[in-house]
Coordinates of C-alpha atoms and ligand atoms in Angstrom, one line a residue:
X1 CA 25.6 1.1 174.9
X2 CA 26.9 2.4 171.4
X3 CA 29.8 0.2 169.8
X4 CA 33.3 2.1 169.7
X5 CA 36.0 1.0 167.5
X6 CA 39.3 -0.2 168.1
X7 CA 40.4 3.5 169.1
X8 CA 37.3 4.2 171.4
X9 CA 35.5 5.7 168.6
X10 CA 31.5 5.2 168.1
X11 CA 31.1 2.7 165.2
X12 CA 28.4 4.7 162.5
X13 CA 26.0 2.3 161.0
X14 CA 26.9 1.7 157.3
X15 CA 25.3 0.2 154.1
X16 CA 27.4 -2.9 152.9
X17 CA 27.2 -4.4 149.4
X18 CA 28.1 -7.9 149.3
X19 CA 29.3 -9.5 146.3
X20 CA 29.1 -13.2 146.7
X21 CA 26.9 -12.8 150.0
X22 CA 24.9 -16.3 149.3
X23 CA 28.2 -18.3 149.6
X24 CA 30.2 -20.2 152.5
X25 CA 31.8 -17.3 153.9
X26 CA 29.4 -14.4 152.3
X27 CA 26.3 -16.5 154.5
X28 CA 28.8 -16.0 158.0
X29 CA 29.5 -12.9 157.4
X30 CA 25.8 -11.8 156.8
X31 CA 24.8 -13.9 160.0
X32 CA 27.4 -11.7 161.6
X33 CA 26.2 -8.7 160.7
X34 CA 22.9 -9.4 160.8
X35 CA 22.8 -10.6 164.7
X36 CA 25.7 -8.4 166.5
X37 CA 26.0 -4.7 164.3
X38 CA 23.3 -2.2 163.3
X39 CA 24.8 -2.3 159.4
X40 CA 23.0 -2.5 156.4
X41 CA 23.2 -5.1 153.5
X42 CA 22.8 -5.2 150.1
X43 CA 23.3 -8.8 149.4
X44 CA 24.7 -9.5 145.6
X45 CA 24.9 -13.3 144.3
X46 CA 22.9 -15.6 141.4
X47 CA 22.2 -18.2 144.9
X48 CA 20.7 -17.3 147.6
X49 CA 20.1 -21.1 149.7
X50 CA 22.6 -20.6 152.3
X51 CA 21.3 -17.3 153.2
X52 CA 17.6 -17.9 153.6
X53 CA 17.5 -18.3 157.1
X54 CA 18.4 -14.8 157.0
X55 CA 16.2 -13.8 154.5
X56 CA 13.1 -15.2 155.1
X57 CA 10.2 -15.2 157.1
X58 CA 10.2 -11.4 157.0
X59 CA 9.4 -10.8 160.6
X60 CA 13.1 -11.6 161.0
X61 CA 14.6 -8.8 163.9
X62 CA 16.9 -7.7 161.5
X63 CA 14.3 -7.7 158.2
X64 CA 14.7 -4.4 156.7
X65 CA 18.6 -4.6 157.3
X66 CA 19.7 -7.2 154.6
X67 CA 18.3 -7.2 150.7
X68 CA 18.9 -9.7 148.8
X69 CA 19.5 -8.9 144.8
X70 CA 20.0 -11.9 142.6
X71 CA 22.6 -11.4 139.9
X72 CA 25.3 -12.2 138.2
X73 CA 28.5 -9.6 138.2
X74 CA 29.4 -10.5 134.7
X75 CA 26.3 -8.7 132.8
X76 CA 23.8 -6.5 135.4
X77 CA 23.6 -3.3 134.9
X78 CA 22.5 -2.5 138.6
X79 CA 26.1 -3.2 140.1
X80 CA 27.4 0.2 139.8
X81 CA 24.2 1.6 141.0
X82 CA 24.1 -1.0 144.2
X83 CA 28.1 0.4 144.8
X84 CA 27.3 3.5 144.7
X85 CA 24.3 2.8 147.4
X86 CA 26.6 1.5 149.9
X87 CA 29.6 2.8 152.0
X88 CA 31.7 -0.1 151.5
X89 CA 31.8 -3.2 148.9
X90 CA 32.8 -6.5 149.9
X91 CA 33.6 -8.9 147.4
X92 CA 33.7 -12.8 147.4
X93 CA 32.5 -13.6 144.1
X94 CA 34.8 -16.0 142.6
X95 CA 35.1 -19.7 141.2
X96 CA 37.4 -20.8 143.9
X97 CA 37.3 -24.8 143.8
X98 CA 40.8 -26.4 142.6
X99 CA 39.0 -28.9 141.1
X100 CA 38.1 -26.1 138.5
X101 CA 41.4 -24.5 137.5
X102 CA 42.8 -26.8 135.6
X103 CA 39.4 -28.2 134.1
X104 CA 37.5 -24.9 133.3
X105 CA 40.9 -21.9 133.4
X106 CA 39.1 -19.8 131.4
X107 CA 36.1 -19.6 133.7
X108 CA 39.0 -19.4 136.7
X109 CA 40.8 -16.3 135.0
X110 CA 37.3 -14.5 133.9
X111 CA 35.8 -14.8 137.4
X112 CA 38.8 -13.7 139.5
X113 CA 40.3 -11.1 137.1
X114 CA 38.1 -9.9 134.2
X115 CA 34.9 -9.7 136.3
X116 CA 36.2 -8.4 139.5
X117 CA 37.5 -5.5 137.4
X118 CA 33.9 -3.7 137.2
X119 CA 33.8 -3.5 140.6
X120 CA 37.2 -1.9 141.4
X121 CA 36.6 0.9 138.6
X122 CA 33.3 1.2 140.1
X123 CA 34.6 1.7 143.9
X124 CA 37.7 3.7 142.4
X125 CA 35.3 6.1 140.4
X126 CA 32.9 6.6 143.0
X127 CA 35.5 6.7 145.9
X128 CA 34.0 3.7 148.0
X129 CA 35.8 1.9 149.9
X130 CA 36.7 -2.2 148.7
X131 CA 37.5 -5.2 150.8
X132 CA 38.7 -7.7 148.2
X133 CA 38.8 -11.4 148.8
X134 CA 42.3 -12.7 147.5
X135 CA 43.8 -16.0 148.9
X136 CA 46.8 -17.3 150.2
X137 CA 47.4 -19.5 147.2
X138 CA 48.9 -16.1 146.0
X139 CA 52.0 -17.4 147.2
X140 CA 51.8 -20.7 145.0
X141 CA 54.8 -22.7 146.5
X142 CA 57.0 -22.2 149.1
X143 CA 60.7 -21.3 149.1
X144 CA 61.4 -24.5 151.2
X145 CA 59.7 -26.4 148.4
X146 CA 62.6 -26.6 146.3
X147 CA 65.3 -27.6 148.4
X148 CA 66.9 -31.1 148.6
X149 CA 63.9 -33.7 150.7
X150 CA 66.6 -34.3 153.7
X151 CA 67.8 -30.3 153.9
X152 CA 67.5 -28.7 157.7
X153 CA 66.9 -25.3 156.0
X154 CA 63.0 -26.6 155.7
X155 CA 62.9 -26.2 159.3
X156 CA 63.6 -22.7 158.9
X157 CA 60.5 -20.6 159.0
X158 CA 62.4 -18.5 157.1
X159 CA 61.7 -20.8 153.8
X160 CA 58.3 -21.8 154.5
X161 CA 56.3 -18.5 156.4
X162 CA 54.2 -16.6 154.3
X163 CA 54.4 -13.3 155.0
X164 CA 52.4 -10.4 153.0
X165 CA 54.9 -7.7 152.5
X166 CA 58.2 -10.1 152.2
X167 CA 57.4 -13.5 150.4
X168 CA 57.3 -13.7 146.6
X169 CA 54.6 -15.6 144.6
X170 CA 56.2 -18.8 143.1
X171 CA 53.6 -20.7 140.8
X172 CA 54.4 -23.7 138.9
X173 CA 54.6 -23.4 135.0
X174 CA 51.7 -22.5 132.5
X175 CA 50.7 -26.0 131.4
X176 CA 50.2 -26.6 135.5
X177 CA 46.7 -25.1 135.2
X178 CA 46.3 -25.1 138.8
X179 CA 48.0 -21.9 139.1
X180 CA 45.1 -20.0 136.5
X181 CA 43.6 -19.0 140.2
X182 CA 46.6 -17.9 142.2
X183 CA 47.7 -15.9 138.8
X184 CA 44.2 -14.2 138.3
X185 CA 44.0 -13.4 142.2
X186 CA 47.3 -12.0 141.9
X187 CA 46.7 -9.8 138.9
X188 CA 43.6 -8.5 140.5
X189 CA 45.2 -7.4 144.0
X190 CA 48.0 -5.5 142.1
X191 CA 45.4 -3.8 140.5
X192 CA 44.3 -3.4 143.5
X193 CA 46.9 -1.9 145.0
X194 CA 47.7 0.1 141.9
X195 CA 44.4 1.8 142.2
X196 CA 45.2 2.8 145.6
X197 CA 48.6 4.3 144.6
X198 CA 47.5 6.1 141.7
X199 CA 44.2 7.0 142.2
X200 CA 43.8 6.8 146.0
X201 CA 41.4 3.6 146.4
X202 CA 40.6 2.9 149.8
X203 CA 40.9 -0.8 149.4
X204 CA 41.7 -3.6 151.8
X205 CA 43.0 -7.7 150.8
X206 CA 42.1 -10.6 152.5
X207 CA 44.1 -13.7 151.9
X208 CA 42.4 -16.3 153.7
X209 CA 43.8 -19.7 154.4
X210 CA 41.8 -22.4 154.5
X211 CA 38.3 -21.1 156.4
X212 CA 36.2 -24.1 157.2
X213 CA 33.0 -25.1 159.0
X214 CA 29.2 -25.4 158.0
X215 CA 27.8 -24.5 154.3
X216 CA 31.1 -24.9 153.3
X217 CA 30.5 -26.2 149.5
X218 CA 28.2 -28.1 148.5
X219 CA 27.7 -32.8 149.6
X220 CA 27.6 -34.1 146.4
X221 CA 24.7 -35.7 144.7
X222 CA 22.7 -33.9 148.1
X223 CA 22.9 -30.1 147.4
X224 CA 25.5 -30.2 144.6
X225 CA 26.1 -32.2 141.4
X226 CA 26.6 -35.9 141.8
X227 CA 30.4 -35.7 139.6
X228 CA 30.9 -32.2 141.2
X229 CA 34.6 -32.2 143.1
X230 CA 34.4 -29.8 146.3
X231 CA 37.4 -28.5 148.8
X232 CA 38.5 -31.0 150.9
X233 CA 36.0 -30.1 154.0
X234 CA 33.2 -31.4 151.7
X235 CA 35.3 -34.5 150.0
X236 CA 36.2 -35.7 153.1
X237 CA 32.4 -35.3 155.1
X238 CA 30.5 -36.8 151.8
X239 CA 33.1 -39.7 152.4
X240 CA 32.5 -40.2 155.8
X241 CA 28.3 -39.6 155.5
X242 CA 28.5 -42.4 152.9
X243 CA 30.8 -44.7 154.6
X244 CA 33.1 -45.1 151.8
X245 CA 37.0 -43.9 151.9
X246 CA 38.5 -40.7 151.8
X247 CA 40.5 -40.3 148.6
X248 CA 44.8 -39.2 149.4
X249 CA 45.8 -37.0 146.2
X250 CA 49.3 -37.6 146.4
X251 CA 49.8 -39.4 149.5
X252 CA 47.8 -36.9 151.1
X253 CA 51.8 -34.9 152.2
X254 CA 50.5 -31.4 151.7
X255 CA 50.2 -29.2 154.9
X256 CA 47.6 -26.9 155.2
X257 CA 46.2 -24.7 158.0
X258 CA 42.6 -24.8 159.0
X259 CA 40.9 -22.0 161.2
X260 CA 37.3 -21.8 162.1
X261 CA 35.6 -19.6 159.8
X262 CA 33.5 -18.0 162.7
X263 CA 37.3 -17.0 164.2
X264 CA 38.0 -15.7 160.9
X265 CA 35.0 -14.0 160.8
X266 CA 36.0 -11.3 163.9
X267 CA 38.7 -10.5 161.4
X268 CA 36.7 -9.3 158.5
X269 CA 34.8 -7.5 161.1
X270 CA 37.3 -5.8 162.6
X271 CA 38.2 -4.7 159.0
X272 CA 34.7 -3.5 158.3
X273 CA 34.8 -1.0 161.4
X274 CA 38.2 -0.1 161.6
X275 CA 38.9 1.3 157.9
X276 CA 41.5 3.8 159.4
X277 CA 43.7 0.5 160.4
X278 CA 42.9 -1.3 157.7
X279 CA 42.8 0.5 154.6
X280 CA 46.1 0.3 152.4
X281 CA 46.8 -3.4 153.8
X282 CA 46.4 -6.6 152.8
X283 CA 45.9 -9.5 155.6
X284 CA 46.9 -13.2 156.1
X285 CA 43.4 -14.9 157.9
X286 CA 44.6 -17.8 159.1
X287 CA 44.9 -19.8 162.2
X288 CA 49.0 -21.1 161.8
X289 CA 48.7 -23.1 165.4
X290 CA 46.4 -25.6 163.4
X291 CA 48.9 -27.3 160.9
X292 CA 48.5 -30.9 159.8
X293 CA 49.0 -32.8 156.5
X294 CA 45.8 -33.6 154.3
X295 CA 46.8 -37.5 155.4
X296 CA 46.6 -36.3 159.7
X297 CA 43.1 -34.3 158.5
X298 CA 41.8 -37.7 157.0
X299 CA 42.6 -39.4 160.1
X300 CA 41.4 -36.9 162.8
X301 CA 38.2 -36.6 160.5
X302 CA 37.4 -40.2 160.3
X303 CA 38.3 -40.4 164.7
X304 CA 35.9 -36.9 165.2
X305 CA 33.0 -38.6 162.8
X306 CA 32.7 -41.7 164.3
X307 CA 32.5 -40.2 167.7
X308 CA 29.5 -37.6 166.1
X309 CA 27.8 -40.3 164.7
X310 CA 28.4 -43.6 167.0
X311 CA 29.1 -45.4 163.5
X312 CA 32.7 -47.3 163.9
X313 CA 35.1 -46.1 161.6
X314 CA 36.1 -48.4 158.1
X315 CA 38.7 -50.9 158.7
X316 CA 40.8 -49.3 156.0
X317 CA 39.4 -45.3 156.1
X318 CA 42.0 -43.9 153.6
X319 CA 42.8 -44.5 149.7
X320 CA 45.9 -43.2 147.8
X321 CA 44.8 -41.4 144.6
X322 CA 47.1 -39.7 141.9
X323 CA 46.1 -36.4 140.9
X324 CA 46.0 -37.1 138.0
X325 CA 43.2 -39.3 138.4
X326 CA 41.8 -37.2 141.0
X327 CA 41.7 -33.8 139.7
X328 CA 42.9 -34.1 135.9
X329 CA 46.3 -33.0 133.7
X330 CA 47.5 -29.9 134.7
X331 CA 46.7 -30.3 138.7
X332 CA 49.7 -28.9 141.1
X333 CA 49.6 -28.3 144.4
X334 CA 50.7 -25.9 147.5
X335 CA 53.4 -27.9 149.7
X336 CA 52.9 -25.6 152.8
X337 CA 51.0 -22.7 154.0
X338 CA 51.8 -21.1 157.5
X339 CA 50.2 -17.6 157.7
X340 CA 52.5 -15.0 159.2
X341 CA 50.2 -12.9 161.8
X342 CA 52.2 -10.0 162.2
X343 CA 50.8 -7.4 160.4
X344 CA 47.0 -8.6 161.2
X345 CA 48.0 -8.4 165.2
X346 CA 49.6 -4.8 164.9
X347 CA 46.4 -3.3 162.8
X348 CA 43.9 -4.9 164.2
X349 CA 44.8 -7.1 167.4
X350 CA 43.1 -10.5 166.1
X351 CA 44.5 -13.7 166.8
X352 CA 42.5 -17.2 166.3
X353 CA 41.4 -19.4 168.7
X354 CA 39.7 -22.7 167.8
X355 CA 41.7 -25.2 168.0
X356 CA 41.1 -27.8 164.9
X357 CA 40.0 -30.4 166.9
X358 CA 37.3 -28.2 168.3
X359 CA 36.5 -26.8 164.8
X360 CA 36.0 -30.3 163.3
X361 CA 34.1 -31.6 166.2
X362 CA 31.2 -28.5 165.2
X363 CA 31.6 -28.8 161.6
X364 CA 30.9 -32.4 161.3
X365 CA 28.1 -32.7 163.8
X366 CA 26.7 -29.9 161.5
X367 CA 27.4 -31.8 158.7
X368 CA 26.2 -35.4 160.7
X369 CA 22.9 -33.7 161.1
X370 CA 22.0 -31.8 158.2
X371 CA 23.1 -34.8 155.4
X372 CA 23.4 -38.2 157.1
X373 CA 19.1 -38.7 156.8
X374 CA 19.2 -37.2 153.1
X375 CA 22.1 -39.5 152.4
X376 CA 20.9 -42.7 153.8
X377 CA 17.4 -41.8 151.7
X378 CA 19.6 -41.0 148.4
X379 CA 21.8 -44.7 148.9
X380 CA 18.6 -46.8 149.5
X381 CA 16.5 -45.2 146.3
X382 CA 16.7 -47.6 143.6
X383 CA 18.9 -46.5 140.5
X384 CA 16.9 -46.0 137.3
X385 CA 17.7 -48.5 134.9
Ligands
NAD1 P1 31.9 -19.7 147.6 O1 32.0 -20.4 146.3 O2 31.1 -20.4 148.7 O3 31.3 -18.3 147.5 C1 31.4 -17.5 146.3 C2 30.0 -16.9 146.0 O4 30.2 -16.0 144.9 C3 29.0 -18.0 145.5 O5 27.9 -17.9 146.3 C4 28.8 -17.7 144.1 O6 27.5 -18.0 143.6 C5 29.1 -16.2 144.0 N1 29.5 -15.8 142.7 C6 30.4 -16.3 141.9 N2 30.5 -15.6 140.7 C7 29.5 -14.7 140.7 C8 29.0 -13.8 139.8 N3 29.5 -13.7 138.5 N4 28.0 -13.0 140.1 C9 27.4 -13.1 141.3 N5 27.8 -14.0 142.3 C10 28.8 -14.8 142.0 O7 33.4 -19.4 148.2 P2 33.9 -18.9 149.6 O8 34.7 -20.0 150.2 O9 32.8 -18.2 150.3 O10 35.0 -17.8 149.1 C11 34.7 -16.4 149.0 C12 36.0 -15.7 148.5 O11 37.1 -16.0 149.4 C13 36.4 -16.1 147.1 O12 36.9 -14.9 146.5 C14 37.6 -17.0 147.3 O13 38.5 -17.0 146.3 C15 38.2 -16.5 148.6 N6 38.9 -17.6 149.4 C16 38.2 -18.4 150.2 C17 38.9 -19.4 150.9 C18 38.3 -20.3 151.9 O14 39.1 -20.8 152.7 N7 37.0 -20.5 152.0 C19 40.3 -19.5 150.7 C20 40.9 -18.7 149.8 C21 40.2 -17.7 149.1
UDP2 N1 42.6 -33.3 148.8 C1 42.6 -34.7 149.0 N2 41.5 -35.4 148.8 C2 40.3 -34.8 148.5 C3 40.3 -33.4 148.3 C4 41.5 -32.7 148.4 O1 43.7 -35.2 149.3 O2 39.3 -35.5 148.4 C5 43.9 -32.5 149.0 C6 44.3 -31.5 147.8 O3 45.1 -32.2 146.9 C7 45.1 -30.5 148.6 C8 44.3 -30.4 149.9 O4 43.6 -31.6 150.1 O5 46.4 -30.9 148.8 C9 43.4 -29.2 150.1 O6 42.5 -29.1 149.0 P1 41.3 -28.1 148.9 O7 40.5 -28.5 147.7 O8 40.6 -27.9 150.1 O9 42.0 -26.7 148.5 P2 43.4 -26.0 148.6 O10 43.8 -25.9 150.0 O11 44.4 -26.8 147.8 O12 43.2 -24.6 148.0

């Protein structure tokens, strides 16, 4: 039976070039389109590890959809031509660890600014169509943030929702590095958006909050460097495979929201084939039933682990670190980050579904089966003297 879009409409296969395709949410969305669509992809990073399984062996069903190009964005020649192969670009490419912005900002700011630019002249010129990775640390702090600790206001989602067409981007000051990110991603979709209302880009934004589940980053000293700081997913699971405890920045008060990236990933694909809804917009992706504070994460990771891997839990699973020690001078963090789904339900009808429990439960039996051997191998090898 031939797929229809949202509006009963037969979906046409298209070409997709994927900037970034080799990474955690690049590799889902490949898998995606690989097992349940007819499209084609040209599949753009310098890594290719977490896509393999598609790649290779080459009697793979879907073999002559998906070709993998390794290169880097910053100096290849072949990017404009690969754009102008495909229908639509995608792009992820980005240095998007916090653990970077403050150490390496000029890497952050060249990545997600000055190297994303090529690509929107290139869609712009050629009159492609862009979905553009963003994030939702484009709105930096909350409003809520800076009232008085005991205020009822902060119980007003009107001071801590994020919504895409009404709340402003608050950032902390320059020497609070952490911001180099949120800054360059916000330069970058106002670009954007200005290449849309000047010279009629069909572009879409994603602002994702907090997508997690399997490939996510890299366990250190296993498939990453040893001194290498990942998102929390990773800190937290290299913690638990190794039995030691998992580091608090701060107390560990921050909220976040966590949604399933395969949940998130029925977004993004409901933006690929409905370009007449989602053109022109820029989407929250986010699951905002699934709040807790980094320290409630810590806790329902170490419970969720310890039922995967029938190892008892530490005595003492938690550690308070300051972020200074943690991350470096310069670190700052988001207090708060609820998604407001309005305008994602009116385009395109998506709402979440995992709950976190659920969504931890598959991510760390992934992550209890592909590391804890490896690890146990790594902790029992003799160090070199
Ligand atoms: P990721 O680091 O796993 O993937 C990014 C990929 O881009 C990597 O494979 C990397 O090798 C590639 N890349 C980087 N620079 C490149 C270059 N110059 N040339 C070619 N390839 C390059 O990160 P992810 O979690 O998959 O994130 C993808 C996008 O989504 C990023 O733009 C990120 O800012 C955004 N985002 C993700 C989240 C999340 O929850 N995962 C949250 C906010 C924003
Ligand atoms: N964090 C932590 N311990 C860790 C890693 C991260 O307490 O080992 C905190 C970090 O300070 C932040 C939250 O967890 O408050 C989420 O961090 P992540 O790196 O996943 O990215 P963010 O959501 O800040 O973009």
């Amino acid at each position: 039976m031939a797929r229809v879009d949202l509006d009963g409409k037969p979906i046409e296969p298209m070409t997709i070039c994927m900037i970034g395709a080799g990474g955690f949410i690049g590799s889902h969305l490949c898998e995606k389109l690989m097992a349940e669509t007819p499209h084609r992809v040209l599949a753009l990073d310098v890594y290719s590890d977490k896509i393999r399984h598609l790649l290779e062996p080459e009697s793979l069903p879907w073999a002559g959809r998906i070709q993998f190009h390794r290169l880097n964005i910053k100096h290849d020649s072949r990017l404009e031509g690969l754009i102008k192969m495909a229908d639509l670009t995608i792009n992820l490419a980005a240095i998007c660890t916090p653990a970077d912005y403050n150490t390496r900002p000029l890497d952050t700011i060249y990545s997600n600014f000055i190297d994303a630019l090529p690509v929107v002249k290139y869609c712009s010129e050629n009159n492609k169509r862009l979905i553009h990775f963003s994030t939702c640390e484009v709105y930096g702090k909350t409003i809520g943030s800076f009232l008085p600790k005991d205020s009822p206001l902060r119980e007003d989602p009107a001071y801590y929702l994020l919504k895409e067409d009404a709340s402003p981007c608050i950032f902390g000051s320059i020497e609070k590095q952490r911001w180099s990110y949120a800054c360059a991603k916000q330069l970058i979709e106002r670009l954007i958006y200005a290449e849309g209302a000047e010279n009629g880009l069909e572009f879409t934004i994603v602002r994702p909050f907090n997508w997690i589940g399997p490939r996510m980053d890299f366990i250190p000293g296993i498939d990453g460097p040893s001194e290498g700081v990942p998102r929390v997913l990773a800190c937290f699971s290299n913690a638990l495979l190794r039995r030691e405890q998992l580091k608090l920045v701060d107390g560990g008060q921050s909220q976040r929201t966590f949604i399933y990236i395969k949940d998130a990933i029925e977004a993004v694909l409901l933006m690929i084939e409905n370009p007449q809804r989602a053109n022109g917009q820029i989407f929250n992706v986010g699951n905002p039933n699934n709040e807790v504070t980094v320290r409630q994460l810590a806790e329902m990771m170490t419970q969720i682990y310890s039922k995967v891997s029938e190892e008892a839990a530490l005595d003492v699973p938690t550690i308070d670190v300051s972020s200074k020690e943690f991350y470096g001078e310069g670190y700052d963090d988001s207090d708060k980050r609820i998604p407001d789904m309005t305008i994602i339900n009116r385009q395109l009808g998506w709402n979440p579904k995992t709950s976190l429990w659920d969504l931890l439960e598959a991510t760390l039996t992934y992550q209890h089966r592909t590391y804890a051997e490896a690890i146990k191998k790594a902790v029992s090898r003799p160090v070199a003297s």
